[in-house]
Coordinates of C-alpha atoms in Angstrom, one line a residue:
Chain A
X296 CA 126.5 173.4 79.1
X297 CA 125.7 170.9 76.7
X298 CA 122.4 170.6 74.9
X299 CA 121.3 168.9 71.9
X300 CA 119.5 170.9 69.3
X301 CA 115.8 169.9 68.5
X302 CA 115.2 167.6 65.6
X303 CA 112.8 169.1 62.9
X304 CA 111.0 167.5 60.0
X305 CA 111.4 169.3 56.7
X306 CA 108.5 169.6 54.2
X307 CA 109.2 171.5 50.7
X308 CA 106.8 172.5 48.0
X309 CA 108.9 171.9 44.6
X310 CA 106.5 174.3 42.6
X311 CA 103.4 176.3 43.0
X312 CA 100.5 173.9 42.5
X313 CA 102.0 170.8 44.2
X314 CA 101.7 170.1 47.8
X315 CA 104.4 170.1 50.4
X316 CA 106.5 166.8 50.6
X317 CA 108.5 165.6 53.6
X318 CA 112.2 165.4 52.4
X319 CA 114.0 164.7 55.4
X320 CA 115.4 166.1 59.0
X321 CA 117.5 168.4 60.4
X322 CA 118.7 169.9 63.7
X323 CA 118.2 173.6 64.8
X324 CA 118.1 175.6 67.8
X325 CA 114.6 177.6 66.5
X326 CA 112.1 177.8 63.6
X327 CA 114.2 180.5 62.1
X328 CA 117.4 178.5 62.0
X329 CA 115.2 175.6 61.0
X330 CA 114.2 177.3 57.7
X331 CA 117.3 178.6 57.0
X332 CA 119.1 175.3 57.4
X333 CA 116.6 173.5 55.5
X334 CA 117.0 176.1 52.5
X335 CA 121.0 175.2 52.7
X336 CA 120.7 171.6 52.9
X337 CA 117.6 170.7 50.8
X338 CA 117.4 173.2 48.2
X339 CA 120.5 174.0 46.6
X340 CA 119.4 173.3 43.2
X341 CA 116.0 174.9 43.0
X342 CA 114.2 172.1 44.6
X343 CA 111.7 174.3 46.1
X344 CA 109.6 177.5 46.3
X345 CA 108.4 176.8 50.1
X346 CA 109.5 175.3 53.1
X347 CA 107.5 174.2 56.3
X348 CA 109.4 172.8 59.1
X349 CA 108.0 171.2 62.4
X350 CA 109.5 169.9 65.5
X351 CA 109.6 166.2 65.2
X352 CA 108.2 165.7 68.5
X353 CA 105.1 167.1 67.4
X354 CA 104.3 164.7 64.7
X355 CA 101.6 162.0 65.4
X356 CA 101.8 158.9 63.6
X357 CA 99.9 155.9 63.1
X358 CA 101.3 152.8 64.4
X359 CA 102.9 150.6 61.8
X360 CA 102.4 147.4 63.9
X361 CA 98.7 148.1 63.9
X362 CA 98.5 149.2 60.2
X363 CA 96.6 145.9 58.7
X364 CA 93.7 146.5 61.2
X365 CA 93.7 150.0 61.0
X366 CA 93.3 150.2 57.2
X367 CA 91.3 147.3 57.0
X368 CA 87.9 149.0 56.8
X369 CA 88.7 150.5 53.2
X370 CA 90.2 146.9 52.0
X371 CA 86.8 145.4 51.1
X372 CA 85.0 148.1 49.5
X373 CA 86.0 147.6 46.1
X374 CA 82.9 149.8 44.8
X375 CA 84.7 152.9 45.7
X376 CA 86.7 152.6 42.4
X377 CA 85.6 153.4 39.0
X378 CA 86.8 150.3 37.7
X379 CA 84.3 148.2 39.9
X380 CA 81.8 149.2 37.3
X381 CA 81.3 147.8 34.0
X382 CA 80.9 150.5 31.0
X383 CA 79.3 149.2 28.0
X384 CA 81.8 149.3 24.6
X385 CA 79.2 151.2 23.1
X386 CA 79.8 154.1 25.4
X387 CA 82.7 155.9 24.3
X388 CA 83.3 158.6 27.0
X389 CA 82.4 158.3 30.6
Chain B
X206 CA 103.7 135.8 68.2
X207 CA 107.5 134.6 68.7
X208 CA 110.8 136.4 68.1
X209 CA 111.4 133.8 65.2
X210 CA 108.3 134.5 63.7
X211 CA 109.0 138.3 63.6
X212 CA 112.4 137.8 62.1
X213 CA 110.7 135.5 59.4
X214 CA 108.4 138.0 58.8
X215 CA 110.7 140.8 58.2
X216 CA 112.9 138.5 56.0
X217 CA 109.7 138.0 54.0
X218 CA 109.1 141.8 53.7
X219 CA 112.6 142.0 52.3
X220 CA 112.6 139.4 49.7
X221 CA 108.9 140.8 48.8
X222 CA 111.1 144.4 48.1
X223 CA 108.9 146.2 50.7
X224 CA 111.1 148.9 52.2
X225 CA 111.6 149.1 55.8
X226 CA 110.5 152.3 57.4
X227 CA 111.9 153.9 61.0
X228 CA 108.9 152.7 63.0
X229 CA 108.8 149.3 61.3
X230 CA 109.8 146.3 63.6
X231 CA 113.5 145.2 62.7
X232 CA 115.8 142.7 64.0
X233 CA 118.6 144.6 66.4
X234 CA 121.1 143.6 64.0
X235 CA 119.8 145.1 61.3
X236 CA 119.4 148.4 62.8
X237 CA 123.1 148.4 64.2
X238 CA 124.4 147.3 60.9
X239 CA 122.5 150.1 59.3
X240 CA 123.5 152.8 61.9
X241 CA 127.3 151.6 61.5
X242 CA 127.2 151.9 58.1
X243 CA 125.0 155.0 57.5
X244 CA 127.1 156.8 59.8
X245 CA 130.3 155.9 58.5
X246 CA 129.2 157.0 55.3
X247 CA 128.0 160.4 56.9
X248 CA 131.6 160.6 58.5
X249 CA 133.0 160.1 55.1
X250 CA 131.4 162.9 53.5
X251 CA 132.2 165.2 56.3
X252 CA 136.0 164.0 56.3
X253 CA 135.9 163.9 52.5
X254 CA 135.7 168.0 52.6
X255 CA 139.0 168.2 54.0
X256 CA 141.3 167.1 51.1
X257 CA 139.4 169.0 48.4
X258 CA 139.1 172.3 50.8
X259 CA 142.7 172.2 50.9
X260 CA 142.5 173.6 47.2
X261 CA 139.5 176.1 47.5
X262 CA 142.2 179.1 47.9
X263 CA 144.4 178.0 45.5
X264 CA 141.9 177.1 42.5
X265 CA 143.2 178.1 39.4
X266 CA 140.5 180.3 38.4
X267 CA 137.4 182.0 39.8
X268 CA 135.4 179.6 37.7
X269 CA 137.2 176.5 39.2
X270 CA 136.9 178.0 42.7
X271 CA 133.2 178.5 42.8
X272 CA 132.7 174.9 41.3
X273 CA 134.8 173.5 44.1
X274 CA 133.2 175.5 46.9
X275 CA 129.9 174.0 45.5
X276 CA 131.2 170.3 45.7
X277 CA 132.5 170.8 48.9
X278 CA 129.2 172.5 50.3
X279 CA 127.4 169.4 48.6
X280 CA 129.5 167.1 50.6
X281 CA 128.6 168.7 53.9
X282 CA 124.8 168.3 52.8
X283 CA 125.2 164.8 51.9
X284 CA 126.8 164.2 55.4
X285 CA 123.7 165.9 56.9
X286 CA 121.2 164.0 54.8
X287 CA 122.9 160.7 56.0
X288 CA 123.3 161.6 59.7
X289 CA 119.5 162.5 59.5
X290 CA 118.8 158.8 58.1
X291 CA 120.8 157.4 60.9
X292 CA 118.8 159.3 63.6
X293 CA 115.8 157.7 62.2
X294 CA 117.0 154.4 63.7
X295 CA 117.2 155.8 67.0
X296 CA 121.0 156.8 66.8
X297 CA 122.1 160.4 68.5
X298 CA 123.6 163.0 66.2
X299 CA 126.1 163.9 69.0
X300 CA 127.0 160.6 69.8
X301 CA 127.7 159.9 66.1
X302 CA 130.1 162.8 66.0
X303 CA 131.6 161.7 68.8
X304 CA 132.5 158.4 67.6
X305 CA 134.1 160.2 64.9
X306 CA 136.1 162.3 66.9
X307 CA 137.6 159.9 69.2
X308 CA 138.4 157.6 66.4
X309 CA 135.9 154.7 67.4
X310 CA 133.9 155.1 64.0
X311 CA 135.6 154.6 60.7
X312 CA 135.4 156.5 57.5
X313 CA 136.3 155.9 54.0
X314 CA 140.1 155.3 54.0
X315 CA 140.4 157.2 50.5
X316 CA 140.2 160.5 52.3
X317 CA 143.3 159.7 54.3
X318 CA 145.8 160.4 51.1
X319 CA 146.9 164.1 50.7
X320 CA 145.9 166.4 47.9
X321 CA 149.3 167.6 46.8
X322 CA 148.6 169.2 43.3
X323 CA 145.6 170.8 41.8
X324 CA 145.3 167.9 39.3
X325 CA 144.1 165.8 42.6
X326 CA 141.1 167.6 42.6
X327 CA 140.4 166.7 39.1
X328 CA 141.6 162.9 40.0
X329 CA 139.2 163.0 43.2
X330 CA 136.1 164.0 41.4
X331 CA 136.7 161.7 38.4
X332 CA 137.7 158.5 40.3
X333 CA 136.5 158.9 43.9
X334 CA 133.5 160.1 43.2
X335 CA 133.0 157.8 40.4
X336 CA 133.7 154.8 42.5
X337 CA 131.3 156.3 45.3
X338 CA 128.8 156.5 42.5
X339 CA 128.9 152.9 41.7
X340 CA 128.3 151.9 45.4
X341 CA 125.7 154.9 45.9
X342 CA 123.7 154.1 42.8
X343 CA 123.4 150.4 44.2
X344 CA 122.4 152.0 47.6
X345 CA 119.3 153.9 46.3
X346 CA 117.9 150.4 46.2
X347 CA 118.8 149.7 50.0
X348 CA 115.9 147.9 52.0
X349 CA 115.9 150.8 54.4
X350 CA 113.7 153.6 53.2
X351 CA 115.5 156.5 54.7
X352 CA 118.8 155.4 53.3
X353 CA 117.9 154.6 50.0
X354 CA 116.0 158.1 49.8
X355 CA 119.1 160.1 50.9
X356 CA 120.9 158.2 48.2
X357 CA 118.6 159.4 45.4
X358 CA 119.3 162.7 46.3
X359 CA 123.3 162.1 46.7
X360 CA 123.2 160.6 43.3
X361 CA 121.7 163.4 41.6
X362 CA 124.2 165.6 43.0
X363 CA 127.2 163.4 42.9
X364 CA 127.0 163.2 38.9
X365 CA 128.1 166.9 38.8
X366 CA 131.0 166.1 41.0
X367 CA 132.2 163.5 38.5
X368 CA 131.9 165.5 35.6
X369 CA 133.5 168.5 36.9
X370 CA 136.6 166.5 38.0
X371 CA 136.8 164.6 34.6
X372 CA 136.8 168.3 32.9
X373 CA 139.5 169.0 35.3
X374 CA 141.3 166.2 33.9
X375 CA 140.8 166.9 30.3
X376 CA 141.8 170.4 30.6
X377 CA 145.1 169.4 31.9
X378 CA 145.7 166.2 29.8
X379 CA 145.2 168.5 26.8
X380 CA 147.5 171.4 28.2
X381 CA 151.3 171.7 28.0
X382 CA 153.6 168.5 28.8
X383 CA 153.9 169.7 32.3
X384 CA 150.2 169.7 33.0
X385 CA 149.7 166.5 31.4
X386 CA 152.2 164.8 33.6
X387 CA 150.4 166.4 36.7
X388 CA 147.4 164.7 35.6
X389 CA 149.2 161.5 35.0
X390 CA 150.9 161.7 38.5
X391 CA 147.5 162.1 39.9
X392 CA 146.1 159.2 38.1
X393 CA 149.0 157.2 39.5
X394 CA 148.7 158.1 43.0
X395 CA 144.8 157.7 43.1
X396 CA 144.0 154.8 41.0
X397 CA 144.8 152.0 43.6
X398 CA 143.2 154.0 46.5
X399 CA 140.2 154.4 44.3
X400 CA 140.0 150.6 43.8
X401 CA 140.4 150.0 47.5
X402 CA 137.4 152.1 48.0
X403 CA 135.1 149.0 47.5
X404 CA 136.4 147.4 50.4
X405 CA 138.0 144.2 51.1
X406 CA 137.9 141.3 48.6
X407 CA 134.4 139.3 48.8
X408 CA 136.2 136.3 50.8
X409 CA 137.3 138.6 53.4
X410 CA 134.5 141.0 53.6
X411 CA 133.0 140.4 57.2
X412 CA 129.4 142.0 56.7
X413 CA 128.8 141.6 53.2
X414 CA 126.7 138.2 53.0
X415 CA 124.2 139.4 55.8
X416 CA 123.9 142.8 54.5
X417 CA 123.2 141.4 50.8
X418 CA 120.7 138.9 52.7
X419 CA 119.1 142.3 54.1
X420 CA 119.3 143.8 50.6
X421 CA 121.3 146.8 52.2
X422 CA 123.7 145.9 49.5
X423 CA 122.9 144.2 46.1
X424 CA 126.3 143.7 44.8
X425 CA 129.5 142.5 46.1
X426 CA 132.7 144.5 46.5
X427 CA 134.3 142.8 43.9
X428 CA 131.4 143.0 41.5
X429 CA 131.2 146.8 42.1
X430 CA 135.0 147.1 41.8
X431 CA 135.0 145.3 38.3
X432 CA 132.0 147.5 37.1
X433 CA 134.3 150.6 38.1
X434 CA 137.5 149.3 36.4
X435 CA 135.2 148.4 33.1
X436 CA 133.9 151.8 32.7
X437 CA 136.9 153.8 33.9
X438 CA 139.6 152.3 31.5
X439 CA 138.0 154.0 28.4
X440 CA 137.7 157.4 30.2
X441 CA 141.5 157.2 30.9
X442 CA 142.1 156.1 27.4
X443 CA 140.3 159.2 26.2
X444 CA 142.5 161.4 28.1
X445 CA 145.2 159.7 26.8
X446 CA 146.6 158.7 30.2
X447 CA 148.0 155.5 31.2
X448 CA 146.8 153.5 34.4
X449 CA 149.1 152.6 36.6
X450 CA 148.6 148.5 36.4
X451 CA 150.9 146.6 34.0
X452 CA 148.3 143.7 34.5
X453 CA 145.4 145.6 32.9
X454 CA 143.9 144.1 30.1
X455 CA 140.8 143.5 28.3
X456 CA 139.7 139.7 28.8
X457 CA 137.5 138.7 25.8
X458 CA 136.3 135.7 27.4
X459 CA 135.0 137.3 30.7
X460 CA 133.9 140.5 28.7
X461 CA 135.9 142.3 31.4
X462 CA 139.0 143.7 32.2
X463 CA 141.7 141.9 34.1
X464 CA 143.5 144.0 36.7
X465 CA 146.3 143.4 39.2
X466 CA 146.1 142.6 42.8
X467 CA 145.7 145.3 45.2
X468 CA 148.0 146.1 47.7
X469 CA 146.1 144.8 50.6
X470 CA 148.7 145.4 53.3
X471 CA 148.6 149.1 52.1
X472 CA 144.7 148.9 52.7
X473 CA 144.6 147.4 56.2
X474 CA 147.3 149.8 57.2
X475 CA 145.3 152.8 56.4
X476 CA 142.0 151.4 57.7
X477 CA 143.7 150.9 61.0
X478 CA 144.8 154.4 61.1
X479 CA 148.2 154.6 59.7
X480 CA 147.6 156.3 56.4
X481 CA 149.6 159.5 55.5
X482 CA 146.7 161.8 56.7
X483 CA 144.6 160.0 59.3
X484 CA 145.8 161.9 62.5
X485 CA 145.5 165.2 60.4
X486 CA 142.1 164.5 59.3
X487 CA 140.8 163.9 62.9
X488 CA 142.5 166.9 64.2
X489 CA 141.0 169.0 61.7
X490 CA 137.5 167.8 62.8
X491 CA 138.0 168.1 66.4
X492 CA 139.5 171.6 66.1
X493 CA 136.3 172.4 63.8
X494 CA 134.1 170.7 66.8
X495 CA 135.9 172.6 69.7
X496 CA 136.1 176.0 67.7
X497 CA 132.3 175.8 67.0
X498 CA 131.4 174.9 70.7
X499 CA 130.6 178.6 71.7
X500 CA 128.6 179.0 68.4
X501 CA 126.4 175.8 69.6
X502 CA 126.1 177.0 73.1
X503 CA 125.0 180.6 72.0
X504 CA 122.3 179.5 69.7
X505 CA 121.1 177.3 72.3
X506 CA 121.2 180.2 74.9
X507 CA 119.4 182.5 72.4
X508 CA 116.5 180.3 71.4
X509 CA 116.0 179.9 75.5
X510 CA 115.8 183.5 75.6
X511 CA 113.2 183.9 72.9
X512 CA 111.3 181.0 74.4
X513 CA 111.2 182.6 77.8
X514 CA 110.0 185.9 76.3
X515 CA 107.1 184.2 74.6
X516 CA 106.0 182.9 77.9
X517 CA 106.0 186.5 79.5
X518 CA 102.6 188.3 79.5
X519 CA 101.9 190.9 76.7
X520 CA 101.4 193.4 79.1
X521 CA 104.8 192.8 80.8
X522 CA 106.2 192.8 77.2
X523 CA 104.6 196.1 76.7
X524 CA 106.0 197.5 79.7
X525 CA 109.4 196.4 79.1
X526 CA 109.0 198.0 75.6

């Protein structure tokens, strides 16, 4: 019998108040082993207070070859940024 | 869009310092080069556990033993970060492992030298990890995102490795004359193999030029080797130990140390598999792989059994219980 263990993506919250961040991946047969392996591989130096794992095959990603048109709608809307507006020098705080 | 266009666009991205990510278009040769380099790097971390593992049960104190255990565990972790990075390029983990076990893939030749005394553990941390750090700091800026990110993690952890090695060397160099002699002997045996870690001379390096153009590497083998010699000589002087190279001397004009010629015959001989421990290292890896087969199989069987239970209806589960 020869079967590859599935691949899992690992996300770690480095401390309370911050969001989970992708740190890498690993192989494990199930979610319990994935969490334990993630602890041993990615948090040997107190890098985390919480771990998420998700099997890589369940992640849907945007297409990098399509990223220019895909993100284009936001590109010409400079008025969404505060720096688009002039604030008179007399106004000290805004 | 023609193929040439894609390659030009790719190079333009590299030149503009935009990182390449797994799903981005890349030339097949770039993908292959990275898989080869990253997997060799991963294999080196894994095989690198063996010479040091040799001393875990014989560490001179509990403190040293705990530190060495943590270091060897880190090396396993580094191997895993790197295998994962290689897999983002479409490589299969088990195939990579098979390449190591069958001798098809290379790993760093330094790990084919034996660790014959405790002082070797000091010399490895100081010199071998020191040389690895030179290379890896450069690789934190590699053009391939997952490789560069793995290197950032690794570099943070490596600096503990180097310091613990230097601490062992300091302790022995300041110890009894016999201990100091052990430290000197370790330096004598590890100095040249450490310089060889940077690979062949630039003129003889098969992959260097293209790798520099793709910004996988940013410094040549000879540049990194010089950098290593320059920072390491004062460290040896502080220890009161002598670097085993009669040609080593400061060159005022160059602002660098001159050093003697590496024994390239030895280098190529070890690369080709004839080093002191090549066979032993691979045998150890094969044994670990074979002895662990039942664990891997049992874990898969257990996961499958659990999945099947989830599929059974709650009523049937209640009845079964």
